[in-house]
Tab-separated table of C-alpha atoms (C1' of nucleotides) in Angstrom:
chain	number	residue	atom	x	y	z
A	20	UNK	CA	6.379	9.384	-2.214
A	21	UNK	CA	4.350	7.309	-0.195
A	22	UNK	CA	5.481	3.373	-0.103
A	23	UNK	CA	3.593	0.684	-1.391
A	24	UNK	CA	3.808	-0.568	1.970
A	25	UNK	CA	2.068	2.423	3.456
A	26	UNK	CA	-0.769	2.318	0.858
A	27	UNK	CA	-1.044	-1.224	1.525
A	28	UNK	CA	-2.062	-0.727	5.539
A	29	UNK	CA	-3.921	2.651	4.368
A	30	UNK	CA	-6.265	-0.138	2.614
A	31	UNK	CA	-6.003	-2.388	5.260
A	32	UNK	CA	-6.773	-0.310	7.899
A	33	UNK	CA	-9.928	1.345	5.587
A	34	UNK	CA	-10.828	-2.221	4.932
A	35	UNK	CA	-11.341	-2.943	8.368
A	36	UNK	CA	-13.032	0.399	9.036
A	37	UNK	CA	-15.507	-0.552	6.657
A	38	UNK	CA	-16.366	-3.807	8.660
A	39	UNK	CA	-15.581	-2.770	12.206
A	40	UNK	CA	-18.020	-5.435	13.913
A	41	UNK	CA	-16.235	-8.753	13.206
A	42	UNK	CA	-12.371	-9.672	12.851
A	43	UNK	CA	-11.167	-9.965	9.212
A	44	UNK	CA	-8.600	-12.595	7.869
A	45	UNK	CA	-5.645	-11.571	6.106
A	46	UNK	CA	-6.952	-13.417	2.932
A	47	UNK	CA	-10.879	-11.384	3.362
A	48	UNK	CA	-8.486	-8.099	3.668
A	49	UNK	CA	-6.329	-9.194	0.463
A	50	UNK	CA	-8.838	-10.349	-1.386
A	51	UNK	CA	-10.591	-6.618	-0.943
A	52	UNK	CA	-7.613	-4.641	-0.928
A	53	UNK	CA	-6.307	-6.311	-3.610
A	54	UNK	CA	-2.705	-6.494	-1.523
A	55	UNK	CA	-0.794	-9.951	-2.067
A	56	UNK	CA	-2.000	-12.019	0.620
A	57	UNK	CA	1.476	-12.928	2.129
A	58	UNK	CA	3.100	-9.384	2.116
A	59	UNK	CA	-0.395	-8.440	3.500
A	60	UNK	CA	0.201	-10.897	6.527
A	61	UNK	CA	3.807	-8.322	7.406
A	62	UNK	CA	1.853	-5.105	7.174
A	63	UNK	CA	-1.012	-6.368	9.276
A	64	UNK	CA	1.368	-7.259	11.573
A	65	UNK	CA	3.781	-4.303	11.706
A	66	UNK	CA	-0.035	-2.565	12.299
A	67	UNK	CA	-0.519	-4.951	15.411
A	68	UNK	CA	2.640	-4.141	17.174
A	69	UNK	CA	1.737	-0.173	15.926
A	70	UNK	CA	-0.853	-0.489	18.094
A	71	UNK	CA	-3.631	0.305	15.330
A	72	UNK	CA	-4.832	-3.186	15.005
A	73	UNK	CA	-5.270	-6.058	17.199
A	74	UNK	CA	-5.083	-9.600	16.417
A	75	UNK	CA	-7.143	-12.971	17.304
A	76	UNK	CA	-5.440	-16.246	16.474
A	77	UNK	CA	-7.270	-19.427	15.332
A	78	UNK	CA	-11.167	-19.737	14.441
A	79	UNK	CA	-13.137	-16.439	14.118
A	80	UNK	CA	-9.721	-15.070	14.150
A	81	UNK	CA	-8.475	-12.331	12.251
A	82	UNK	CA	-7.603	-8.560	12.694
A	83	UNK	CA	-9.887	-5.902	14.232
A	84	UNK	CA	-9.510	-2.285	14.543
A	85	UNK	CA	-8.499	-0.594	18.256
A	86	UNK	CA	-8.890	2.849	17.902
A	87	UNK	CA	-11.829	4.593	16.783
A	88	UNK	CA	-11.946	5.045	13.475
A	89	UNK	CA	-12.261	9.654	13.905
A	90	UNK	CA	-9.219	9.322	16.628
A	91	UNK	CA	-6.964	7.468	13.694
A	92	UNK	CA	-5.103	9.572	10.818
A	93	UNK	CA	-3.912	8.684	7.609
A	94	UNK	CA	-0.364	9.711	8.989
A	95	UNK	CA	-0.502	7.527	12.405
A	96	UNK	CA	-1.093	4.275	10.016
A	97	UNK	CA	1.624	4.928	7.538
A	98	UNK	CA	3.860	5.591	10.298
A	99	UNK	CA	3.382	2.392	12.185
A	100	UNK	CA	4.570	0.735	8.950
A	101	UNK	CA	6.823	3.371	6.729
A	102	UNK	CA	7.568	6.698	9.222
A	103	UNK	CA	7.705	9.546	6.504
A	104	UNK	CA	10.851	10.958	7.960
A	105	UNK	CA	11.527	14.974	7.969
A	106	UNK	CA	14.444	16.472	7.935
A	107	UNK	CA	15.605	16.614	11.243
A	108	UNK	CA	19.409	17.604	10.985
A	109	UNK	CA	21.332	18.670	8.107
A	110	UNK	CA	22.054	15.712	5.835
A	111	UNK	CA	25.443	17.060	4.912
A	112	UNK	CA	26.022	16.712	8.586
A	113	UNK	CA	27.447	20.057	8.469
A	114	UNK	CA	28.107	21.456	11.677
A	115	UNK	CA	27.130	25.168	11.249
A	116	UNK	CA	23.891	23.298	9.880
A	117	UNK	CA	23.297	21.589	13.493
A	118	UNK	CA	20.533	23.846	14.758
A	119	UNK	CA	19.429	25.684	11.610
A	120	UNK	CA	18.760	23.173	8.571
A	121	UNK	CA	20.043	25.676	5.689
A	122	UNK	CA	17.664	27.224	2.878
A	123	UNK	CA	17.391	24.236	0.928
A	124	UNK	CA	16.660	21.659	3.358
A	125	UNK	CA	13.985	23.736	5.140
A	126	UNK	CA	12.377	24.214	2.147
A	127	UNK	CA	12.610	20.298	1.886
A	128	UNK	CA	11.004	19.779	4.842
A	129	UNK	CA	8.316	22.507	5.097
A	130	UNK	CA	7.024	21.051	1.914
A	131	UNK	CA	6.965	17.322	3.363
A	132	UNK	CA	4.957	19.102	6.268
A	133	UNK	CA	2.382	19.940	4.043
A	134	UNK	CA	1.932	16.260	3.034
A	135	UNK	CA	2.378	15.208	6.743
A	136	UNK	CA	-0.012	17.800	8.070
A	137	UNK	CA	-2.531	17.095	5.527
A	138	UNK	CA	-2.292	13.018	6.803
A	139	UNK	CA	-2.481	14.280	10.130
A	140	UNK	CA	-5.544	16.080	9.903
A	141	UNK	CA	-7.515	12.961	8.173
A	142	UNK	CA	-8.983	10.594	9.983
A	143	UNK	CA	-10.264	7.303	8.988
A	144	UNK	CA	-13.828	8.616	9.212
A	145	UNK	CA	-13.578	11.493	7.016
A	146	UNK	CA	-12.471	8.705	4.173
A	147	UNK	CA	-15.468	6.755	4.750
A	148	UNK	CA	-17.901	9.576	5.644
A	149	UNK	CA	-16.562	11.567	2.126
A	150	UNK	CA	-17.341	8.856	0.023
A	151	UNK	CA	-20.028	9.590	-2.208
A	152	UNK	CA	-21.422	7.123	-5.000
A	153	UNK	CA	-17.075	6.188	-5.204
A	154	UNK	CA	-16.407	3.431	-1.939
A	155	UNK	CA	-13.048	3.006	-1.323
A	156	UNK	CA	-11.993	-0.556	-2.173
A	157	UNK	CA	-15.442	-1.217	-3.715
A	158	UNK	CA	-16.059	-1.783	-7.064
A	159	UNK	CA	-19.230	-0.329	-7.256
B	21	UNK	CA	9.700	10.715	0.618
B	22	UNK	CA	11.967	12.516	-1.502
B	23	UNK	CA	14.486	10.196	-3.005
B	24	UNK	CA	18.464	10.056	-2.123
B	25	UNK	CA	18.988	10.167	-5.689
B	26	UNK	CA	16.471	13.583	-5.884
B	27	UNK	CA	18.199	15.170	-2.693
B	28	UNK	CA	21.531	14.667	-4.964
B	29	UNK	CA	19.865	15.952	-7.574
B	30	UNK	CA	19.391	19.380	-6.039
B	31	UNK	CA	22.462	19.711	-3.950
B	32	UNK	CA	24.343	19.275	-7.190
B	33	UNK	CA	22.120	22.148	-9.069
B	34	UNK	CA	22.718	23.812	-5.880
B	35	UNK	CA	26.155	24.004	-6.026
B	36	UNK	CA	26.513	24.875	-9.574
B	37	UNK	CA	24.149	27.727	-8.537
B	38	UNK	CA	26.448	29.051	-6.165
B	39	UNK	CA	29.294	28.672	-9.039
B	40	UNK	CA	27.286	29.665	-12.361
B	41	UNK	CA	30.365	31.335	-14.027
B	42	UNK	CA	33.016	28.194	-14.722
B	43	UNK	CA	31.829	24.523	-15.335
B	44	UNK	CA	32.238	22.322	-12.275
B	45	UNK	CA	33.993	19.184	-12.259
B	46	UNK	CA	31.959	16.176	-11.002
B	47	UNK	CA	34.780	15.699	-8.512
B	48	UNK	CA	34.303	19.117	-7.596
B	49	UNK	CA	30.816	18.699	-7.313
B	50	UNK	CA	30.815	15.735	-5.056
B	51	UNK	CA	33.197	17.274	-2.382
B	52	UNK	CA	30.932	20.164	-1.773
B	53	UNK	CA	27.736	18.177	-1.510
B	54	UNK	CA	28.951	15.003	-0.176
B	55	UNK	CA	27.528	12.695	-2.738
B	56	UNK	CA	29.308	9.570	-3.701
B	57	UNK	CA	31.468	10.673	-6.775
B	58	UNK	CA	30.324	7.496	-9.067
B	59	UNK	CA	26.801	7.600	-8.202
B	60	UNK	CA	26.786	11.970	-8.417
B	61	UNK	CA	28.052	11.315	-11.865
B	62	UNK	CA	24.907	9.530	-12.987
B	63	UNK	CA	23.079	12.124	-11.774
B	64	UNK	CA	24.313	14.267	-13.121
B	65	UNK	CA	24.211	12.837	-16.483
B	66	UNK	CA	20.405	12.483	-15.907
B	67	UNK	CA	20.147	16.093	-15.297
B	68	UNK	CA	22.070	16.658	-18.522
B	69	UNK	CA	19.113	14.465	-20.293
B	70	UNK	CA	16.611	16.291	-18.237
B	71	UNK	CA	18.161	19.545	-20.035
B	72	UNK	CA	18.364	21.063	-16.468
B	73	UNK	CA	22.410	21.358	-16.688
B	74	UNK	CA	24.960	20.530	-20.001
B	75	UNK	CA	27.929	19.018	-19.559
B	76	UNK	CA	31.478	19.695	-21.189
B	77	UNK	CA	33.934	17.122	-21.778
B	78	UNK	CA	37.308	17.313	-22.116
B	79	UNK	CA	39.737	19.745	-20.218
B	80	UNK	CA	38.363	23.003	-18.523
B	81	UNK	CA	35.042	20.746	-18.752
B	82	UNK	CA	32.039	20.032	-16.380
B	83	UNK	CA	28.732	21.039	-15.950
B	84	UNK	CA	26.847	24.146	-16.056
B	85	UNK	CA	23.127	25.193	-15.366
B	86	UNK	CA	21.309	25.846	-18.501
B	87	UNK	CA	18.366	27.600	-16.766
B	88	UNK	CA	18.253	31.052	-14.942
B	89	UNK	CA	18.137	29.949	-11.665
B	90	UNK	CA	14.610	32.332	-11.151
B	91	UNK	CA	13.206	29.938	-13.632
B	92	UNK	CA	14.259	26.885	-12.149
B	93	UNK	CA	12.058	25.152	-9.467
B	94	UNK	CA	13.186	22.120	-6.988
B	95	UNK	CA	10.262	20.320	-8.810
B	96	UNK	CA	11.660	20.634	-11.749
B	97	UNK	CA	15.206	19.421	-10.542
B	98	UNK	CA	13.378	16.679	-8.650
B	99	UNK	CA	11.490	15.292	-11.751
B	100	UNK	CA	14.495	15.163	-13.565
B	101	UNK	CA	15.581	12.401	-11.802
B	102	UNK	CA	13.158	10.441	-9.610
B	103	UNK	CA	9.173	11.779	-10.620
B	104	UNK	CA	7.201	12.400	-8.009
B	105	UNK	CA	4.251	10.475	-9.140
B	106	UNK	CA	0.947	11.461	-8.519
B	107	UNK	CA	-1.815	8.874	-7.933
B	108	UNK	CA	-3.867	9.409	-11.681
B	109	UNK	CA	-5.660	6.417	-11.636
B	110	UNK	CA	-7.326	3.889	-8.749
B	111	UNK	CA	-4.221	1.686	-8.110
B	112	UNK	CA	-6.756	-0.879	-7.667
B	113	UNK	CA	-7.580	-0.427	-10.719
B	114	UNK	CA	-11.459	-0.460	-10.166
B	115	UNK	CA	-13.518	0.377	-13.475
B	116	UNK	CA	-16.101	2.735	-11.071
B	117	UNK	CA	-13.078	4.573	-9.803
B	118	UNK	CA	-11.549	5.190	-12.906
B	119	UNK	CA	-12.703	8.747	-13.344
B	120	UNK	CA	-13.038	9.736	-9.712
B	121	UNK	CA	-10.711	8.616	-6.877
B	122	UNK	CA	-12.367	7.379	-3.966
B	123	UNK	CA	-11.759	9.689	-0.988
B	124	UNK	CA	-8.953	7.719	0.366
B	125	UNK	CA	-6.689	8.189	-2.746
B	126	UNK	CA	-7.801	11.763	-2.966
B	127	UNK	CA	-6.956	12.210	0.150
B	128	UNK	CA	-3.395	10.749	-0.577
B	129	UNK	CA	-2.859	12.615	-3.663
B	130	UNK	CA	-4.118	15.879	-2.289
B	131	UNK	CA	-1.627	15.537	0.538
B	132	UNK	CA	1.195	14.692	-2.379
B	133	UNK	CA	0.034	17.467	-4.448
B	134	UNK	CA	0.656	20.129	-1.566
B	135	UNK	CA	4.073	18.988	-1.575
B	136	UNK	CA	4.798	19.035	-5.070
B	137	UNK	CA	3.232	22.748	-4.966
B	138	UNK	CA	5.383	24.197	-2.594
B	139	UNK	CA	8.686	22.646	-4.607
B	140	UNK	CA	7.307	23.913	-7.639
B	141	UNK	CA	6.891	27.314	-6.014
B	142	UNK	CA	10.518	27.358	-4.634
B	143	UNK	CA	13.312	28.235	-7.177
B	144	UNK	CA	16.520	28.054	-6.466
B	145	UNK	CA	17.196	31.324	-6.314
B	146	UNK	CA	14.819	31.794	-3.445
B	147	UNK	CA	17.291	28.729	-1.849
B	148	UNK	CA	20.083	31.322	-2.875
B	149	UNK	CA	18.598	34.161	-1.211
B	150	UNK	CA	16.974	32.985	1.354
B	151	UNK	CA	20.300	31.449	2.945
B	152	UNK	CA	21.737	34.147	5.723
B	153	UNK	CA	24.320	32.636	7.769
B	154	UNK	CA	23.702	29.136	6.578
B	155	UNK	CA	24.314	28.746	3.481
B	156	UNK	CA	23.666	25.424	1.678
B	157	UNK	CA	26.318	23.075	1.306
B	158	UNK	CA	28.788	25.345	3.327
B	159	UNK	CA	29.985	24.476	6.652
B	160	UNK	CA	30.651	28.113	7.525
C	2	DA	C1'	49.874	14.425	-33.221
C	3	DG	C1'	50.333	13.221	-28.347
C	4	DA	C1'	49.186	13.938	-23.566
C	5	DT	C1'	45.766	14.966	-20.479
C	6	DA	C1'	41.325	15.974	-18.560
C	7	DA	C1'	36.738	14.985	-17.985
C	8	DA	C1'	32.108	13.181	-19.189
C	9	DA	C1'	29.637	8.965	-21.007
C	10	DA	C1'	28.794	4.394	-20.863
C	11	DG	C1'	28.799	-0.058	-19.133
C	12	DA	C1'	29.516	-3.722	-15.763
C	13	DT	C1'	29.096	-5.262	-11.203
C	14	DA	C1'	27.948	-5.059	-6.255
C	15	DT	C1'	25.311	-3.885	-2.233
C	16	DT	C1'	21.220	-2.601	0.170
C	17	DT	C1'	16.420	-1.919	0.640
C	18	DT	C1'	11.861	-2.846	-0.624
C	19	DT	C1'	8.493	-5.858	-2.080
C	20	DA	C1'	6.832	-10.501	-2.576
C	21	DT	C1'	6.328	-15.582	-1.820
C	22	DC	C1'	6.467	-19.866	0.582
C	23	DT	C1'	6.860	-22.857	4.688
C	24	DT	C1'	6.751	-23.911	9.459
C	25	DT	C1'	5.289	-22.842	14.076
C	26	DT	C1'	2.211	-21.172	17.632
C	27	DA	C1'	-2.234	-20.094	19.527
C	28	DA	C1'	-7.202	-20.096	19.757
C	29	DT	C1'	-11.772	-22.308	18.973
C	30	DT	C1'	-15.013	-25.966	18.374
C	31	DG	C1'	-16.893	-30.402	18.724
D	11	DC	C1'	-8.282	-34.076	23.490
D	12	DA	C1'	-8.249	-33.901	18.397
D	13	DA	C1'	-9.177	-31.252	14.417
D	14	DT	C1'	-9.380	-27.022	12.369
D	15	DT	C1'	-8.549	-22.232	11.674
D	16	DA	C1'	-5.797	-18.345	11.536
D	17	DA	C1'	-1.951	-15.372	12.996
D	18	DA	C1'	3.197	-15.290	13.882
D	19	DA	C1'	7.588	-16.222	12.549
D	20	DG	C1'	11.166	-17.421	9.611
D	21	DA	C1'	13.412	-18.398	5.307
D	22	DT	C1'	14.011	-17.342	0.596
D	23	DA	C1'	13.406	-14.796	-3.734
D	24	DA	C1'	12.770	-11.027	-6.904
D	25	DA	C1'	12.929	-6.275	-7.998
D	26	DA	C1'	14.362	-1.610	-7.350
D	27	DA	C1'	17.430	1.834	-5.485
D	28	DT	C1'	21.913	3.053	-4.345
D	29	DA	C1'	26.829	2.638	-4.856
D	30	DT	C1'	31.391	1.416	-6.930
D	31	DC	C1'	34.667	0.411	-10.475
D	32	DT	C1'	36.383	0.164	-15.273
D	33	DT	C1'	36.490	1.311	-20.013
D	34	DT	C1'	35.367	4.362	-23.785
D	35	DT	C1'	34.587	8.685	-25.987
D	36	DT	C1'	35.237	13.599	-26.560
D	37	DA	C1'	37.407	17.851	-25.850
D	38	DT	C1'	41.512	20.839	-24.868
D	39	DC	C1'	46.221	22.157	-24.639
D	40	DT	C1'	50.941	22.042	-25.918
DNA sequence: AGATAAAAAGATATTTTTATCTTTTAATTG
DNA sequence: CAATTAAAAGATAAAAATATCTTTTTATCT
């Protein structure tokens, strides 16, 4: 429903929000995220060139949040690594379905709107601020 | 989001929906919906072990729904084939988050369960019904 | 019983996703 | 400038999803 890959940079990216002061390493990330290190390095990357995370090379290196962390949903970091495509034409590629998606595929879609509304309307912040006595990526 | 094999899925139920009288052919099935004949067939067959549709061998054979189609919910046809998993444990498998998902995966799963609620909520009759002049799987 | 129709089952292939490993490039520090 | 650190890039591998093809089994009809 949601690809590994898109959970993966939802802990990345909630990783770094945790630590916003100094630039993480790919293996600090894995290590907390519990992501393996070297698919870790592709996500963190397809997040740089998303524009959600920036990058410093060589000593003190390491990734660092750029937008602040109530401006950034759930949604805009799985879709700078997985989109979550709706329907946006009939799959059938009927023609009389061009401009209205029939019953079935509206019903398709309105549900996936749901999910991507939902995404949409969390930011980073609410994740951290909800957190109770349960941290996300924390043990304890 | 919602597998090929699970859009299949329900464009096949679909179709013996609009057809409920005489067993369909999975030939038959495949032209209307546009799925690839050899992969529809395993599909198909996984519906049959779902118990959403039987099957018929032999001349005059095919398939045929088994459920009213008031009773039957996308969910249900999706599950048969590709389960929408929810998140039901910490996939980081952290001991303290065991019993309670941090926000983050609540979050997720929240978002996932909307989705799943509004497919279980849909039958296909409402696809049925709700169809005016686009009707699934019909190009006119 | 024999011919035919159609699903079931099984084997193989292709594509996509996920994962791993190695080499290269860039930044920092002494 | 040399050494070190860390990301970027590229190459390869493994696993899962999707697709195709062939053979076998079961049912129906004459």
């Amino acid at each position: 429903m949601i690809s590994q890959t898109a959970e993966y940079a939802l802990r990345a990216v909630v990783c770094l929000a945790q630590n916003f002061e100094k630039p993480l390493t790919t293996v600090q990330i894995a290590n907390v995220t519990k992501v393996p290190e070297h698919y870790l390095s592709k996500v963190l990357h397809a997040l740089v060139k998303g524009a959600i995370i920036k990058s410093q090379r060589g000593l003190h290196g390491g990734y660092l949040l750029i937008h602040a962390i109530d401006q950034l949903s759930l949604w805009t970091i799985i879709n700078a690594v997985d989109p979550l495509k709706r329907i946006e034409s009939c799959p059938l590629k009927l023609g009389a379905h061009k401009t209205n998606l029939c019953a079935l595929h509206k019903k398709i879609n309105q549900s996936m709107k749901l999910m991507e509304d939902t995404l949409k309307n969390s930011t980073v912040r609410t994740i951290l601020d909800e957190s109770s006595l349960i941290i996300p990526l924390r043990e304890s």
